[in-house]
XYZ file of C-alpha atoms in Angstrom:
303
model
C 0.000 0.000 0.000
C 1.259 3.483 -0.877
C 2.454 5.420 2.163
C 0.605 8.648 2.896
C 2.859 11.723 2.742
C 3.509 13.449 6.029
C 3.148 17.223 5.986
C 4.790 19.594 8.438
C 2.400 22.214 9.868
C 3.810 25.707 10.239
C 2.384 28.614 12.148
C 0.638 31.246 10.061
C 1.011 34.005 12.649
C 3.894 35.363 14.654
C 7.345 36.406 13.572
C 7.941 35.700 9.815
C 11.625 35.181 10.534
C 10.811 32.432 13.017
C 8.409 30.815 10.559
C 11.065 30.781 7.856
C 13.645 29.352 10.247
C 11.276 26.523 11.131
C 10.630 25.842 7.451
C 14.337 25.765 6.625
C 14.976 23.398 9.509
C 12.248 21.084 8.235
C 13.598 21.179 4.694
C 17.112 20.371 5.868
C 15.808 17.235 7.558
C 13.795 16.093 4.520
C 15.544 13.210 2.711
C 13.987 14.122 -0.644
C 15.209 17.708 -0.404
C 18.699 16.531 0.567
C 18.708 14.151 -2.420
C 17.633 16.964 -4.733
C 20.541 19.111 -3.544
C 22.991 16.228 -3.970
C 21.747 15.231 -7.448
C 22.067 18.745 -8.856
C 24.927 20.089 -6.731
C 22.723 22.916 -5.486
C 24.633 25.269 -3.183
C 23.484 25.089 0.428
C 22.748 28.830 0.532
C 19.923 28.310 -1.983
C 17.872 26.853 0.843
C 18.050 30.209 2.635
C 17.090 32.291 -0.397
C 14.497 29.942 -1.943
C 12.962 28.117 1.005
C 9.374 28.650 -0.106
C 10.164 27.417 -3.616
C 11.549 24.195 -2.166
C 8.517 23.871 0.096
C 6.182 24.283 -2.887
C 8.131 21.576 -4.754
C 7.950 19.266 -1.742
C 4.191 19.733 -1.421
C 3.449 19.243 -5.114
C 5.564 16.095 -5.421
C 4.336 14.532 -2.187
C 1.861 12.282 -4.098
C 4.878 10.626 -5.761
C 6.128 9.272 -2.444
C 5.814 5.489 -2.399
C 4.688 5.276 -6.050
C 5.781 2.056 -7.749
C 4.735 2.706 -11.354
C 2.666 4.727 -13.820
C -0.439 2.691 -13.034
C -0.433 4.272 -9.567
C 0.261 7.819 -10.739
C -1.914 10.438 -9.029
C -0.846 13.387 -11.160
C -3.190 15.115 -13.613
C -0.865 14.209 -16.479
C 0.421 10.689 -15.939
C 4.095 10.590 -15.089
C 4.563 14.384 -15.291
C 5.369 16.406 -12.198
C 6.820 19.688 -11.027
C 10.591 19.743 -10.789
C 13.388 22.103 -9.861
C 16.474 22.650 -11.991
C 19.623 24.463 -10.962
C 22.110 25.787 -13.539
C 23.276 28.808 -11.604
C 19.663 29.881 -11.253
C 16.979 27.799 -9.571
C 14.035 27.275 -11.923
C 10.702 25.479 -11.814
C 10.160 22.959 -14.618
C 7.638 20.309 -15.582
C 9.481 17.000 -15.899
C 8.863 13.310 -16.449
C 9.232 11.065 -13.433
C 11.639 8.089 -13.684
C 8.772 5.738 -14.571
C 7.554 8.044 -17.352
C 11.103 8.496 -18.643
C 11.604 4.732 -18.702
C 8.337 4.176 -20.564
C 9.149 6.937 -23.053
C 12.490 5.291 -23.714
C 10.789 1.940 -24.322
C 8.388 3.578 -26.783
C 10.878 5.903 -28.492
C 10.822 3.735 -31.622
C 7.077 4.362 -32.006
C 7.903 7.684 -33.658
C 8.990 5.641 -36.688
C 5.418 4.414 -37.255
C 3.652 6.332 -40.000
C 0.515 4.239 -39.504
C -0.119 2.185 -36.376
C -2.960 -0.047 -35.266
C -0.759 -1.524 -32.544
C -2.472 -1.978 -29.198
C -0.777 -0.465 -26.146
C 0.656 -3.807 -25.037
C 2.102 -4.456 -28.507
C 4.073 -1.212 -28.730
C 7.042 -2.493 -26.736
C 7.097 -6.216 -27.550
C 10.213 -7.895 -28.878
C 11.343 -11.365 -29.884
C 13.582 -11.512 -26.815
C 10.611 -11.254 -24.453
C 8.575 -14.145 -25.867
C 7.926 -16.826 -23.265
C 9.012 -20.187 -24.616
C 8.180 -22.396 -21.646
C 6.645 -25.677 -22.760
C 6.458 -24.641 -26.407
C 6.250 -27.361 -29.051
C 8.939 -28.018 -31.600
C 6.587 -26.917 -34.388
C 6.097 -23.523 -32.777
C 9.816 -23.064 -32.142
C 10.585 -23.912 -35.760
C 8.035 -21.413 -37.082
C 9.165 -18.687 -34.688
C 12.819 -19.208 -35.634
C 11.923 -18.930 -39.322
C 10.048 -15.692 -38.630
C 12.956 -14.203 -36.670
C 15.425 -15.135 -39.392
C 13.175 -13.593 -42.047
C 12.921 -10.415 -39.990
C 16.677 -10.102 -39.577
C 17.196 -10.868 -43.273
C 14.565 -8.293 -44.266
C 12.384 -10.862 -46.013
C 8.634 -10.645 -46.393
C 6.496 -13.190 -44.546
C 2.976 -14.532 -44.865
C 2.324 -15.795 -41.343
C -0.809 -17.900 -41.103
C -2.438 -20.254 -38.636
C -5.288 -20.666 -36.194
C -6.602 -17.795 -34.090
C -4.650 -17.011 -30.951
C -1.376 -18.679 -31.924
C 0.503 -15.367 -31.759
C 0.729 -14.297 -35.402
C 0.044 -10.621 -34.727
C 2.414 -10.717 -31.767
C 5.300 -12.040 -33.881
C 4.531 -9.485 -36.587
C 4.555 -6.711 -33.972
C 7.935 -7.964 -32.733
C 9.248 -7.797 -36.295
C 7.806 -4.337 -36.847
C 9.279 -3.016 -33.600
C 12.622 -4.564 -34.547
C 12.701 -2.521 -37.748
C 11.446 0.629 -35.989
C 14.196 0.296 -33.386
C 16.624 0.117 -36.289
C 15.412 3.545 -37.397
C 13.270 2.362 -40.308
C 9.887 3.834 -41.151
C 7.141 1.324 -40.356
C 3.415 0.751 -40.532
C 1.337 -1.843 -38.710
C -2.132 -1.925 -40.241
C -5.065 -4.056 -39.132
C -6.633 -4.915 -42.479
C -10.326 -4.981 -41.415
C -9.902 -1.638 -39.623
C -8.134 -0.124 -42.626
C -10.933 -1.187 -44.952
C -13.477 0.301 -42.550
C -11.537 3.583 -42.528
C -11.466 3.582 -46.317
C -15.247 3.226 -46.457
C -15.773 5.897 -43.808
C -13.540 8.485 -45.512
C -14.259 7.670 -49.133
C -15.918 11.003 -49.852
C -13.294 13.113 -48.070
C -10.423 11.087 -49.487
C -8.612 10.997 -46.125
C -7.773 7.333 -46.651
C -5.394 8.260 -49.478
C -2.725 9.536 -47.073
C -2.746 6.250 -45.168
C -2.718 4.220 -48.372
C 0.245 6.208 -49.708
C 2.190 5.627 -46.520
C 1.433 1.917 -46.715
C 2.697 1.912 -50.289
C 6.108 3.383 -49.553
C 6.932 2.804 -45.870
C 10.115 0.791 -45.386
C 8.481 -2.045 -43.420
C 4.780 -2.861 -43.500
C 2.626 -5.346 -41.614
C -0.863 -6.035 -42.986
C -2.450 -7.756 -40.024
C -5.413 -10.159 -40.192
C -5.780 -10.049 -43.955
C -8.687 -12.207 -45.022
C -10.914 -11.051 -42.154
C -12.009 -7.845 -43.909
C -15.103 -7.375 -46.040
C -14.047 -7.463 -49.687
C -15.339 -4.796 -52.048
C -14.181 -3.940 -55.545
C -12.763 -0.686 -54.176
C -10.881 -2.193 -51.206
C -9.475 -4.988 -53.360
C -8.289 -2.507 -55.998
C -6.711 -0.297 -53.339
C -4.918 -3.261 -51.762
C -3.687 -4.318 -55.190
C -2.292 -0.835 -55.793
C -0.473 -0.825 -52.440
C 1.007 -4.281 -52.977
C 2.031 -3.440 -56.528
C 3.961 -0.377 -55.333
C 5.706 -2.408 -52.661
C 6.581 -5.194 -55.081
C 7.979 -2.760 -57.638
C 10.085 -1.014 -54.984
C 11.240 -4.244 -53.245
C 9.853 -3.172 -49.862
C 9.598 -5.677 -47.022
C 6.026 -6.683 -46.278
C 4.562 -9.017 -43.670
C 1.057 -10.428 -43.573
C -0.816 -12.270 -40.845
C -3.915 -14.318 -41.576
C -6.088 -17.211 -40.505
C -6.116 -18.277 -44.151
C -3.478 -20.018 -46.238
C -2.746 -18.837 -49.803
C -5.497 -20.949 -51.357
C -8.281 -19.953 -48.985
C -7.186 -16.320 -49.130
C -7.594 -16.386 -52.898
C -11.157 -17.630 -52.461
C -11.740 -14.775 -50.029
C -10.780 -12.226 -52.677
C -12.794 -13.737 -55.519
C -16.243 -12.590 -54.439
C -17.501 -9.048 -53.794
C -20.992 -7.589 -53.705
C -20.821 -7.263 -57.477
C -20.067 -10.920 -58.112
C -17.012 -13.087 -58.698
C -13.756 -12.002 -60.287
C -11.033 -14.663 -60.270
C -8.676 -12.510 -62.316
C -8.540 -9.737 -59.710
C -8.103 -12.292 -56.932
C -5.223 -13.862 -58.863
C -3.573 -10.456 -59.263
C -3.728 -9.779 -55.528
C -2.364 -13.231 -54.697
C 0.413 -12.944 -57.273
C 1.747 -9.894 -55.454
C 1.337 -11.366 -51.977
C 3.314 -14.430 -53.060
C 5.991 -12.257 -54.664
C 6.334 -10.262 -51.460
C 6.394 -13.078 -48.918
C 7.226 -16.609 -47.930
C 4.616 -18.734 -46.147
C 5.211 -19.631 -42.520
C 2.594 -21.803 -40.840
C 2.413 -20.964 -37.139
C 1.304 -23.981 -35.132
C 0.747 -23.693 -31.416
C -1.597 -23.305 -28.495
C -3.864 -20.324 -27.941
C -1.433 -17.801 -26.453
C -4.252 -15.517 -25.379
C -4.861 -18.006 -22.593
C -1.305 -18.998 -21.704
C 0.403 -15.617 -22.137
C 3.173 -14.724 -24.560
């Protein structure tokens, strides 16, 4: 349980000089104030000239006492608090707490995403953090192939049953490239198609589609789960064609294998069109190698 901060009560009447002396004495005994002076090499005389500034800092940061992580943060803006900086002059600043700074460092690579449908828990995943306890040989083989493809900058079509961790592996690959300073996009295909339909008149979808066409590393997640229309199929074909022509690394995740995915693309509300489905599949095959991910439902057993 978080410890409640203890506040010193000072008299509000009487001699101001006595009040200030009591405050300074209290500040000198405060371990947090002493640590602040030590960390920034603040001259001792600053306590005499800026006692009320230090007291204001102590009061405002009191909620941070005993905090063990951002989930417990009691500040208005999570992880942000008032600070004091000394560079010859003592100044008030708004700063990130150590937990916020650590989280920002973990998510620094996210600035490389031009489009991102990554969930919060996927933003920091990596191959190194995957739990491999009691995994089958089939899963280990598939995961190793995926890691090798990622390192070699090869496209992958990762397919298998729901919950086996396809999106998780693809997020690991995408974060790997982002951490290597490459522009990335992680796009959930059904959500993208929904955004296309919703912004068709305004044309806002074009910016996202252009970024998908030319970003250095792209994941198209859960392809085959979207509703197929002539427009969405044509747009996907255009994106894949640009990536194929420019030799850009592309990953796909799906519950379908190549054959069933082709069947998915054949039919739209206007009827069947095998030729257009073949064109989409031709580009997917040119951009990727198939990796069948076999394993238990990781949503139940953890990563």
